[in-house]
Coordinates of C-alpha atoms in Angstrom, one line a residue:
X1 CA 23.0 8.4 -73.5
X2 CA 23.1 5.4 -71.3
X3 CA 21.2 5.1 -68.0
X4 CA 24.5 4.3 -66.2
X5 CA 25.6 7.9 -66.7
X6 CA 23.0 8.9 -64.0
X7 CA 24.4 6.5 -61.4
X8 CA 24.9 8.3 -58.1
X9 CA 26.3 5.2 -56.4
X10 CA 29.4 4.6 -58.5
X11 CA 31.6 1.7 -57.5
X12 CA 35.3 1.5 -56.9
X13 CA 37.0 -1.6 -58.4
X14 CA 38.0 -4.1 -55.7
X15 CA 41.5 -4.1 -57.0
X16 CA 41.9 -0.5 -55.9
X17 CA 40.9 -1.2 -52.3
X18 CA 42.6 -3.1 -49.5
X19 CA 41.6 -4.4 -46.1
X20 CA 43.1 -3.4 -42.7
X21 CA 43.0 -5.0 -39.2
X22 CA 41.4 -1.9 -37.6
X23 CA 38.8 -1.8 -40.3
X24 CA 37.8 -5.4 -39.4
X25 CA 37.5 -4.4 -35.7
X26 CA 35.4 -1.4 -36.6
X27 CA 33.2 -3.4 -38.9
X28 CA 32.4 -5.8 -36.0
X29 CA 31.6 -2.9 -33.8
X30 CA 29.5 -1.3 -36.5
X31 CA 27.4 -4.4 -36.9
X32 CA 26.9 -4.7 -33.2
X33 CA 26.0 -1.0 -32.7
X34 CA 23.7 -0.9 -35.7
X35 CA 21.9 -4.1 -34.6
X36 CA 21.3 -2.7 -31.1
X37 CA 20.1 0.7 -32.5
X38 CA 17.7 -1.1 -34.8
X39 CA 16.4 -3.3 -32.0
X40 CA 15.8 -0.5 -29.5
X41 CA 14.3 1.8 -32.0
X42 CA 11.9 -0.9 -33.2
X43 CA 11.0 -1.8 -29.6
X44 CA 10.3 1.8 -28.8
X45 CA 8.0 2.1 -31.8
X46 CA 6.1 -1.0 -31.0
X47 CA 5.8 -0.2 -27.2
X48 CA 4.5 3.3 -27.9
X49 CA 4.3 6.0 -25.2
X50 CA 1.8 7.3 -22.6
X51 CA 0.3 10.8 -22.7
X52 CA -1.8 12.5 -20.0
X53 CA -4.1 15.4 -20.3
X54 CA -6.4 17.3 -17.9
X55 CA -10.1 17.5 -18.7
X56 CA -13.3 18.4 -16.7
X57 CA -14.7 15.4 -14.9
X58 CA -18.0 14.5 -16.6
X59 CA -18.7 11.4 -14.3
X60 CA -22.4 11.3 -13.6
X61 CA -22.4 8.4 -11.2
X62 CA -24.4 9.1 -8.0
X63 CA -22.4 6.8 -5.7
X64 CA -18.7 6.2 -5.2
X65 CA -17.2 2.8 -4.1
X66 CA -14.6 2.9 -1.3
X67 CA -12.6 -0.3 -0.7
X68 CA -11.0 -0.6 2.8
X69 CA -8.9 -3.0 4.8
X70 CA -7.9 -1.3 8.0
X71 CA -5.9 -3.2 10.7
X72 CA -6.4 -1.7 14.2
X73 CA -3.8 -3.0 16.6
X74 CA -5.4 -2.1 20.0
X75 CA -9.1 -1.6 19.2
X76 CA -11.2 -4.7 19.8
X77 CA -13.9 -5.6 17.2
X78 CA -16.5 -5.4 19.9
X79 CA -15.9 -1.6 20.1
X80 CA -14.7 -0.8 16.6
X81 CA -17.5 1.1 14.8
X82 CA -17.5 2.5 11.2
X83 CA -19.5 5.7 10.7
X84 CA -20.2 7.8 7.6
X85 CA -20.9 11.4 6.9
X86 CA -21.2 13.5 3.8
X87 CA -21.9 17.0 2.5
X88 CA -25.6 16.1 1.8
X89 CA -26.2 15.5 5.5
X90 CA -26.0 11.7 5.3
X91 CA -25.0 10.4 8.7
X92 CA -24.8 6.6 9.0
X93 CA -23.8 5.2 12.3
X94 CA -22.4 1.8 12.9
X95 CA -22.1 0.7 9.3
X96 CA -22.2 -3.1 9.0
X97 CA -23.4 -3.7 5.5
X98 CA -20.6 -5.0 3.3
X99 CA -18.2 -4.6 6.2
X100 CA -16.4 -7.5 7.8
X101 CA -14.6 -7.6 11.2
X102 CA -11.9 -10.2 12.1
X103 CA -10.3 -10.4 15.5
X104 CA -6.5 -10.1 15.2
X105 CA -3.4 -9.8 17.4
X106 CA 0.3 -9.3 17.2
X107 CA 2.6 -6.3 16.7
X108 CA 1.3 -5.8 13.2
X109 CA -2.0 -7.5 13.6
X110 CA -0.7 -10.5 11.7
X111 CA -2.3 -13.2 13.8
X112 CA -6.0 -14.0 13.3
X113 CA -7.7 -15.0 16.6
X114 CA -11.0 -16.2 15.1
X115 CA -13.2 -16.1 12.1
X116 CA -15.5 -13.2 11.1
X117 CA -16.7 -11.3 14.2
X118 CA -20.4 -10.8 14.5
X119 CA -21.6 -7.8 16.5
X120 CA -23.6 -8.6 19.6
X121 CA -26.3 -6.2 20.7
X122 CA -26.5 -5.5 24.4
X123 CA -30.0 -6.4 25.8
X124 CA -29.9 -4.1 28.8
X125 CA -31.3 -0.6 29.0
X126 CA -29.1 1.9 27.0
X127 CA -27.3 4.4 29.1
X128 CA -25.3 7.5 28.0
X129 CA -22.7 8.8 30.4
X130 CA -23.6 12.5 30.7
X131 CA -20.0 13.7 31.2
X132 CA -18.8 11.9 28.1
X133 CA -21.8 13.2 26.1
X134 CA -21.1 16.7 27.2
X135 CA -17.4 16.5 26.5
X136 CA -16.4 17.4 30.0
X137 CA -13.1 16.4 31.5
X138 CA -13.0 13.0 33.2
X139 CA -12.9 13.2 37.1
X140 CA -10.3 10.6 38.0
X141 CA -10.5 10.9 41.9
X142 CA -14.1 9.9 42.6
X143 CA -14.9 7.1 45.0
X144 CA -15.3 3.6 43.5
X145 CA -18.9 2.4 43.0
X146 CA -18.2 -1.0 44.6
X147 CA -17.0 -0.4 48.2
X148 CA -18.4 -3.7 49.5
X149 CA -16.7 -5.9 46.9
X150 CA -13.4 -7.7 47.2
X151 CA -11.1 -5.3 45.3
X152 CA -7.9 -6.4 43.5
X153 CA -4.9 -4.2 43.0
X154 CA -1.7 -4.5 41.0
X155 CA 0.1 -5.8 44.1
X156 CA -2.1 -8.9 44.7
X157 CA -3.8 -9.4 41.3
X158 CA -1.7 -12.3 40.0
X159 CA -1.2 -14.0 43.4
X160 CA -4.9 -14.1 44.3
X161 CA -6.2 -15.2 40.9
X162 CA -3.7 -18.0 40.6
X163 CA -5.3 -19.7 43.5
X164 CA -8.8 -19.5 42.0
X165 CA -10.0 -22.1 39.5
X166 CA -12.6 -19.6 38.3
X167 CA -12.7 -15.9 39.1
X168 CA -15.1 -13.3 37.7
X169 CA -13.6 -9.8 37.6
X170 CA -15.2 -6.5 36.8
X171 CA -12.9 -3.7 35.7
X172 CA -14.7 -0.4 36.4
X173 CA -14.1 3.3 36.8
X174 CA -15.9 5.7 39.2
X175 CA -17.1 8.2 36.5
X176 CA -18.7 5.5 34.3
X177 CA -22.5 5.5 34.3
X178 CA -22.6 1.9 33.0
X179 CA -20.4 0.9 36.0
X180 CA -22.8 2.5 38.4
X181 CA -25.7 0.7 36.7
X182 CA -24.0 -2.7 37.1
X183 CA -22.9 -2.0 40.7
X184 CA -26.0 -3.4 42.4
X185 CA -26.0 -6.5 40.1
X186 CA -22.4 -7.2 40.8
X187 CA -22.9 -6.9 44.5
X188 CA -25.9 -9.3 44.3
X189 CA -23.7 -11.7 42.3
X190 CA -21.0 -11.6 45.0
X191 CA -23.6 -12.5 47.6
X192 CA -24.8 -15.4 45.5
X193 CA -21.1 -16.6 45.1
X194 CA -20.6 -16.3 48.9
X195 CA -23.7 -18.5 49.3
X196 CA -22.3 -21.1 46.9
X197 CA -24.8 -20.5 44.1
X198 CA -22.2 -19.1 41.7
X199 CA -19.1 -21.4 41.1
X200 CA -16.7 -18.4 40.9
X201 CA -15.0 -15.9 43.1
X202 CA -16.3 -12.3 42.4
X203 CA -13.7 -9.5 42.3
X204 CA -13.6 -5.9 41.2
X205 CA -10.7 -3.7 39.9
X206 CA -10.9 0.1 40.2
X207 CA -9.1 1.3 37.1
X208 CA -8.7 4.8 38.5
X209 CA -6.7 3.5 41.4
X210 CA -5.0 0.6 39.5
X211 CA -4.5 2.3 36.1
X212 CA -1.3 0.5 35.3
X213 CA -3.0 -2.9 36.0
X214 CA -5.9 -2.1 33.7
X215 CA -3.4 -1.0 31.0
X216 CA -1.5 -4.3 31.4
X217 CA -4.8 -6.3 31.0
X218 CA -5.6 -4.2 27.9
X219 CA -8.9 -2.9 29.2
X220 CA -10.5 -0.7 26.6
X221 CA -14.1 -0.1 27.8
X222 CA -15.8 0.1 31.1
X223 CA -17.2 -2.0 32.6
X224 CA -15.3 -5.0 31.3
X225 CA -16.5 -8.3 32.8
X226 CA -13.9 -11.1 32.4
X227 CA -13.5 -14.7 33.6
X228 CA -10.1 -16.0 34.7
X229 CA -8.9 -19.6 35.0
X230 CA -6.0 -19.6 37.5
X231 CA -5.1 -16.0 36.5
X232 CA -5.5 -16.8 32.7
X233 CA -8.2 -14.8 31.0
X234 CA -10.8 -16.3 28.7
X235 CA -10.5 -15.5 25.0
X236 CA -13.6 -13.2 25.0
X237 CA -15.1 -10.9 27.5
X238 CA -18.6 -11.2 28.7
X239 CA -21.0 -9.3 26.5
X240 CA -24.4 -10.7 27.4
X241 CA -27.2 -9.5 29.6
X242 CA -26.1 -7.8 32.8
X243 CA -28.4 -9.6 35.2
X244 CA -27.6 -12.0 38.1
X245 CA -29.3 -14.9 36.3
X246 CA -27.4 -14.4 33.1
X247 CA -24.1 -13.9 34.8
X248 CA -24.6 -16.9 37.0
X249 CA -25.5 -19.1 34.0
X250 CA -22.3 -17.8 32.2
X251 CA -20.1 -18.8 35.2
X252 CA -21.7 -22.2 35.6
X253 CA -21.3 -22.9 31.9
X254 CA -17.5 -22.4 32.1
X255 CA -17.3 -24.2 35.4
X256 CA -18.7 -27.4 33.8
X257 CA -16.1 -27.5 31.2
X258 CA -13.4 -30.2 31.5
X259 CA -9.9 -29.0 32.3
X260 CA -8.7 -29.6 28.7
X261 CA -11.7 -27.8 27.2
X262 CA -11.3 -24.9 29.7
X263 CA -7.6 -24.5 28.7
X264 CA -8.7 -24.1 25.1
X265 CA -10.8 -21.0 26.0
X266 CA -7.8 -19.2 27.5
X267 CA -6.8 -16.0 25.9
X268 CA -3.5 -16.5 24.0
X269 CA -2.7 -13.0 22.8
X270 CA -2.4 -10.1 25.3
X271 CA -3.6 -7.5 22.9
X272 CA -6.6 -7.7 20.7
X273 CA -7.2 -5.7 17.5
X274 CA -9.6 -5.7 14.6
X275 CA -9.3 -6.0 10.9
X276 CA -12.0 -4.1 9.2
X277 CA -12.5 -4.8 5.5
X278 CA -15.2 -4.4 3.0
X279 CA -16.8 -1.9 0.7
X280 CA -18.5 1.5 1.5
X281 CA -20.9 3.2 -0.9
X282 CA -20.9 6.9 -0.5
X283 CA -22.3 9.9 -2.4
X284 CA -19.9 11.6 -4.9
X285 CA -19.7 14.6 -2.7
X286 CA -17.2 15.6 0.0
X287 CA -17.5 13.5 3.1
X288 CA -15.7 11.3 5.6
X289 CA -15.8 7.9 7.2
X290 CA -14.2 7.2 10.6
X291 CA -13.5 4.3 12.9
X292 CA -14.2 5.0 16.5
X293 CA -14.6 3.1 19.8
X294 CA -18.3 2.9 20.5
X295 CA -20.7 0.7 22.4
X296 CA -24.2 0.8 23.8
X297 CA -23.0 -0.7 27.1
X298 CA -19.5 0.7 27.7
X299 CA -17.8 3.9 28.5
X300 CA -14.4 4.7 27.1
X301 CA -11.5 6.7 28.5
X302 CA -9.7 8.8 26.0
X303 CA -6.4 8.2 27.6
X304 CA -6.7 4.4 27.3
X305 CA -8.2 4.3 23.8
X306 CA -5.6 3.4 21.2
X307 CA -6.4 3.9 17.5
X308 CA -3.0 2.8 16.1
X309 CA -3.7 1.2 12.7
X310 CA -2.2 0.0 9.5
X311 CA -3.8 0.8 6.2
X312 CA -3.6 -2.5 4.4
X313 CA -5.7 -1.2 1.5
X314 CA -7.6 1.9 0.6
X315 CA -8.9 2.6 -2.9
X316 CA -11.8 4.2 -4.7
X317 CA -13.9 2.8 -7.5
X318 CA -13.7 -0.6 -9.0
X319 CA -10.3 -2.3 -8.7
X320 CA -8.3 -2.1 -11.9
X321 CA -7.4 -5.3 -13.7
X322 CA -3.9 -6.5 -13.8
X323 CA -3.7 -5.8 -17.6
X324 CA -4.6 -2.1 -17.1
X325 CA -2.3 -1.7 -14.1
X326 CA 0.6 -3.2 -16.2
X327 CA 0.1 -0.4 -18.7
X328 CA -0.3 2.5 -16.2
X329 CA 2.9 4.6 -15.9
X330 CA 4.7 4.2 -12.6
X331 CA 4.2 7.8 -11.5
X332 CA 0.4 7.3 -11.9
X333 CA 0.3 3.9 -10.3
X334 CA 2.0 5.3 -7.2
X335 CA -1.0 7.5 -6.5
X336 CA -3.7 4.9 -7.0
X337 CA -3.2 3.4 -3.5
X338 CA -0.8 5.8 -1.8
X339 CA -1.7 4.8 1.8
X340 CA -1.4 1.1 1.4
X341 CA 1.1 -0.4 3.9
X342 CA 1.4 2.8 5.9
X343 CA 1.6 2.5 9.7
X344 CA 0.0 5.1 12.0
X345 CA 1.0 4.6 15.6
X346 CA -0.1 6.4 18.8
X347 CA 3.1 7.5 20.4
X348 CA 1.1 9.5 23.1
X349 CA -2.1 8.9 24.9
X350 CA -5.5 10.1 23.6
X351 CA -4.3 10.6 20.0
X352 CA -6.6 10.7 16.9
X353 CA -5.5 10.2 13.3
X354 CA -6.9 12.3 10.5
X355 CA -6.3 11.4 6.8
X356 CA -7.2 14.0 4.1
X357 CA -7.6 12.5 0.6
X358 CA -8.2 14.4 -2.6
X359 CA -9.8 12.0 -5.1
X360 CA -9.1 12.5 -8.8
X361 CA -11.0 10.6 -11.5
X362 CA -8.7 9.0 -14.0
X363 CA -9.7 7.6 -17.4
X364 CA -7.4 4.9 -18.8
X365 CA -7.9 4.6 -22.5
X366 CA -6.6 1.3 -23.6
X367 CA -7.0 -1.0 -26.6
X368 CA -5.7 -1.3 -30.2
X369 CA -6.0 0.7 -33.4
X370 CA -9.2 -1.1 -34.2
X371 CA -11.0 -0.7 -30.9
X372 CA -10.4 1.2 -27.7
X373 CA -12.1 1.1 -24.3
X374 CA -12.2 3.7 -21.5
X375 CA -11.6 2.3 -17.9
X376 CA -12.5 4.6 -15.0
X377 CA -10.2 4.6 -12.0
X378 CA -9.2 7.0 -9.3
X379 CA -6.0 8.6 -8.0
X380 CA -5.4 10.0 -4.6
X381 CA -3.4 12.8 -3.0
X382 CA -3.3 12.0 0.7
X383 CA -1.9 13.8 3.7
X384 CA -2.1 12.6 7.4
X385 CA -1.8 14.1 10.8
X386 CA -2.1 13.2 14.5
X387 CA -3.7 15.4 17.1
X388 CA -4.7 15.3 20.8
X389 CA -8.4 14.2 21.0
X390 CA -8.9 14.6 24.8
X391 CA -11.4 14.7 26.3
X392 CA -13.2 13.1 23.3
X393 CA -12.7 9.5 22.5
X394 CA -9.9 9.2 19.8
X395 CA -10.8 8.0 16.3
X396 CA -9.3 7.4 12.9
X397 CA -10.9 9.7 10.4
X398 CA -10.7 9.5 6.6
X399 CA -11.9 12.7 4.9
X400 CA -12.3 12.7 1.1
X401 CA -13.0 15.4 -1.5
X402 CA -13.5 14.9 -5.2
X403 CA -11.6 17.0 -7.7
X404 CA -13.7 18.7 -10.5
X405 CA -11.1 17.8 -13.1
X406 CA -10.1 14.4 -14.4
X407 CA -6.9 12.9 -15.8
X408 CA -7.1 11.3 -19.3
X409 CA -4.3 8.7 -19.7
X410 CA -3.9 7.1 -23.1
X411 CA -1.2 5.3 -25.1
X412 CA 0.0 7.1 -28.2
X413 CA 2.4 5.9 -30.9
X414 CA 4.3 7.3 -33.9
X415 CA 3.3 7.0 -37.6
X416 CA 5.1 4.4 -39.5
X417 CA 6.8 6.9 -41.8
X418 CA 8.1 8.7 -38.7
X419 CA 9.6 5.5 -37.5
X420 CA 11.2 4.7 -40.9
X421 CA 12.7 8.2 -41.2
X422 CA 14.1 8.1 -37.7
X423 CA 15.4 4.6 -38.1
X424 CA 17.2 5.4 -41.4
X425 CA 18.6 8.6 -39.9
X426 CA 20.0 6.8 -36.8
X427 CA 21.5 3.9 -38.7
X428 CA 22.9 6.2 -41.4
X429 CA 24.4 8.6 -38.9
X430 CA 25.9 5.8 -36.9
X431 CA 27.5 4.3 -40.0
X432 CA 28.8 7.7 -41.1
X433 CA 30.4 8.3 -37.7
X434 CA 32.1 4.9 -37.7
X435 CA 33.3 5.6 -41.3
X436 CA 34.9 8.9 -40.2
X437 CA 36.5 7.1 -37.2
X438 CA 37.9 4.4 -39.5
X439 CA 39.4 7.1 -41.8
X440 CA 40.9 9.0 -38.9
X441 CA 42.6 5.8 -37.6
X442 CA 43.9 5.0 -41.1
X443 CA 45.4 8.5 -41.5
X444 CA 47.1 8.2 -38.1
X445 CA 48.6 4.9 -39.1
X446 CA 50.0 6.4 -42.4
X447 CA 51.4 9.4 -40.5
X448 CA 53.1 7.2 -38.0
X449 CA 54.8 5.2 -40.8
X450 CA 56.4 8.2 -42.5
X451 CA 60.2 8.4 -42.1
X452 CA 60.4 4.6 -41.4
X453 CA 62.6 2.8 -43.9
X454 CA 61.0 0.0 -45.8
X455 CA 62.7 -3.4 -45.7
X456 CA 62.9 -3.3 -49.5
X457 CA 65.1 -0.1 -49.4
X458 CA 68.2 -2.2 -48.6
X459 CA 67.8 -4.6 -51.5
X460 CA 70.2 -4.7 -54.5
X461 CA 69.5 -2.0 -57.2
X462 CA 67.6 -3.2 -60.2
X463 CA 69.1 -3.7 -63.6
X464 CA 67.7 -0.5 -65.0
X465 CA 69.2 1.4 -62.1
X466 CA 72.7 -0.1 -62.7
X467 CA 72.4 0.7 -66.4
X468 CA 71.6 4.3 -65.7
X469 CA 74.4 4.6 -63.2
X470 CA 77.0 3.2 -65.7
X471 CA 75.8 5.3 -68.6
X472 CA 74.9 2.2 -70.8
X473 CA 71.9 2.5 -73.0
X474 CA 68.8 0.9 -71.8
X475 CA 66.9 -1.2 -74.3
X476 CA 63.2 -1.6 -73.7
X477 CA 60.6 -3.6 -75.4
X478 CA 58.1 -1.5 -77.2
X479 CA 54.6 -1.5 -75.9
X480 CA 52.0 -3.3 -77.9
X481 CA 50.1 -0.1 -78.3
X482 CA 53.2 1.5 -80.1
X483 CA 53.8 -1.4 -82.5
X484 CA 52.8 -0.8 -86.0
X485 CA 51.3 -3.3 -88.3

């Protein structure tokens, strides 16, 4: 028995087949479809897939890195203070290590006013306003502490300052202990100015009586001591020692400046904010960090403290490389920095912002079949709210809590034989479907041609037909197979 007897793929002679136009069209479609299916299936096999699983977090690190870039729109850098608290009882006030401050302005804090801001320490005796420390409501109808000084109001502020080449203005409130402390010094400075020892006119503004004026001048802390050149404020407020000698020297220094140099010191932006960026190192326990207006020489009014801010960046842990981020699924990447770019605006007075963040450890397992590496990152589930902080000073608080579970994210692929089996099944199935479609179209064509007379049916009858019709015998040539030798 020959081996060809077991052939399962027997061939039909070409003479028994014929081509059709619709078969050619379907063949082109078949080549295109099969090529696309082969390409996409191979691409899917090479790209692999991502799988996630939940495991207990076995991270034994003692500290957690917090990366921040917070843009406060109405809180000056002189008052913006970062404080930390955690479940272990750690309470770090005025955090400055690894934290930078930059003075900014603009609706979105997009304009940089100067380089990195350096905190200045007030040299005078510290004073704590007892009403503020006790959290008591602010009395807004007390008498001003400077009755003997020339007081400016909203009605005459611009007109009187425009005529002064150099004016020194103190913005105060009656309930401020620091304002009462500086009252005698400011009165003595006014006497020196009247005697010609100080090259400036001394004024005072009561921000209780002229609340709208102080809001227009963006006064955030009391007392605020500010120089004006023909009603134009200097770029920075006075933050030095509050003594007659120091204040006189400060005024004389500005008075000696040439007109062109003095114009360069004029405040360009009306509002002043602060960009706070850097790294905070906290314990891996529940805790919080918050930004609050605080000063050793100023008192703050909750109604005039604006903590509107934009979260330019907030993440936990070491920043992930671009290669790892490229491989992270989109739904996971959306939770790595969910607060980035969000705006939190004070629509009412004395508002605080609270952000609650659940931090989840995420292990990204990347690499090849030969070697893999585990990259640690963090995801966040954040929620934010706004509440009335009065009578306390408003703040922006970021509370965080670590989840006891971790997410394992790794890339997984199929076995080569799974790929081969699926590829053959897809290509074979597609080819079979196209073959059935071709057969159906061919049968429809044949059915449509039934009953239609062929052009050959009108031709003259053949010789054999005429012979049979006339009854004459038909002579035929014997077949070579019937011939005898």
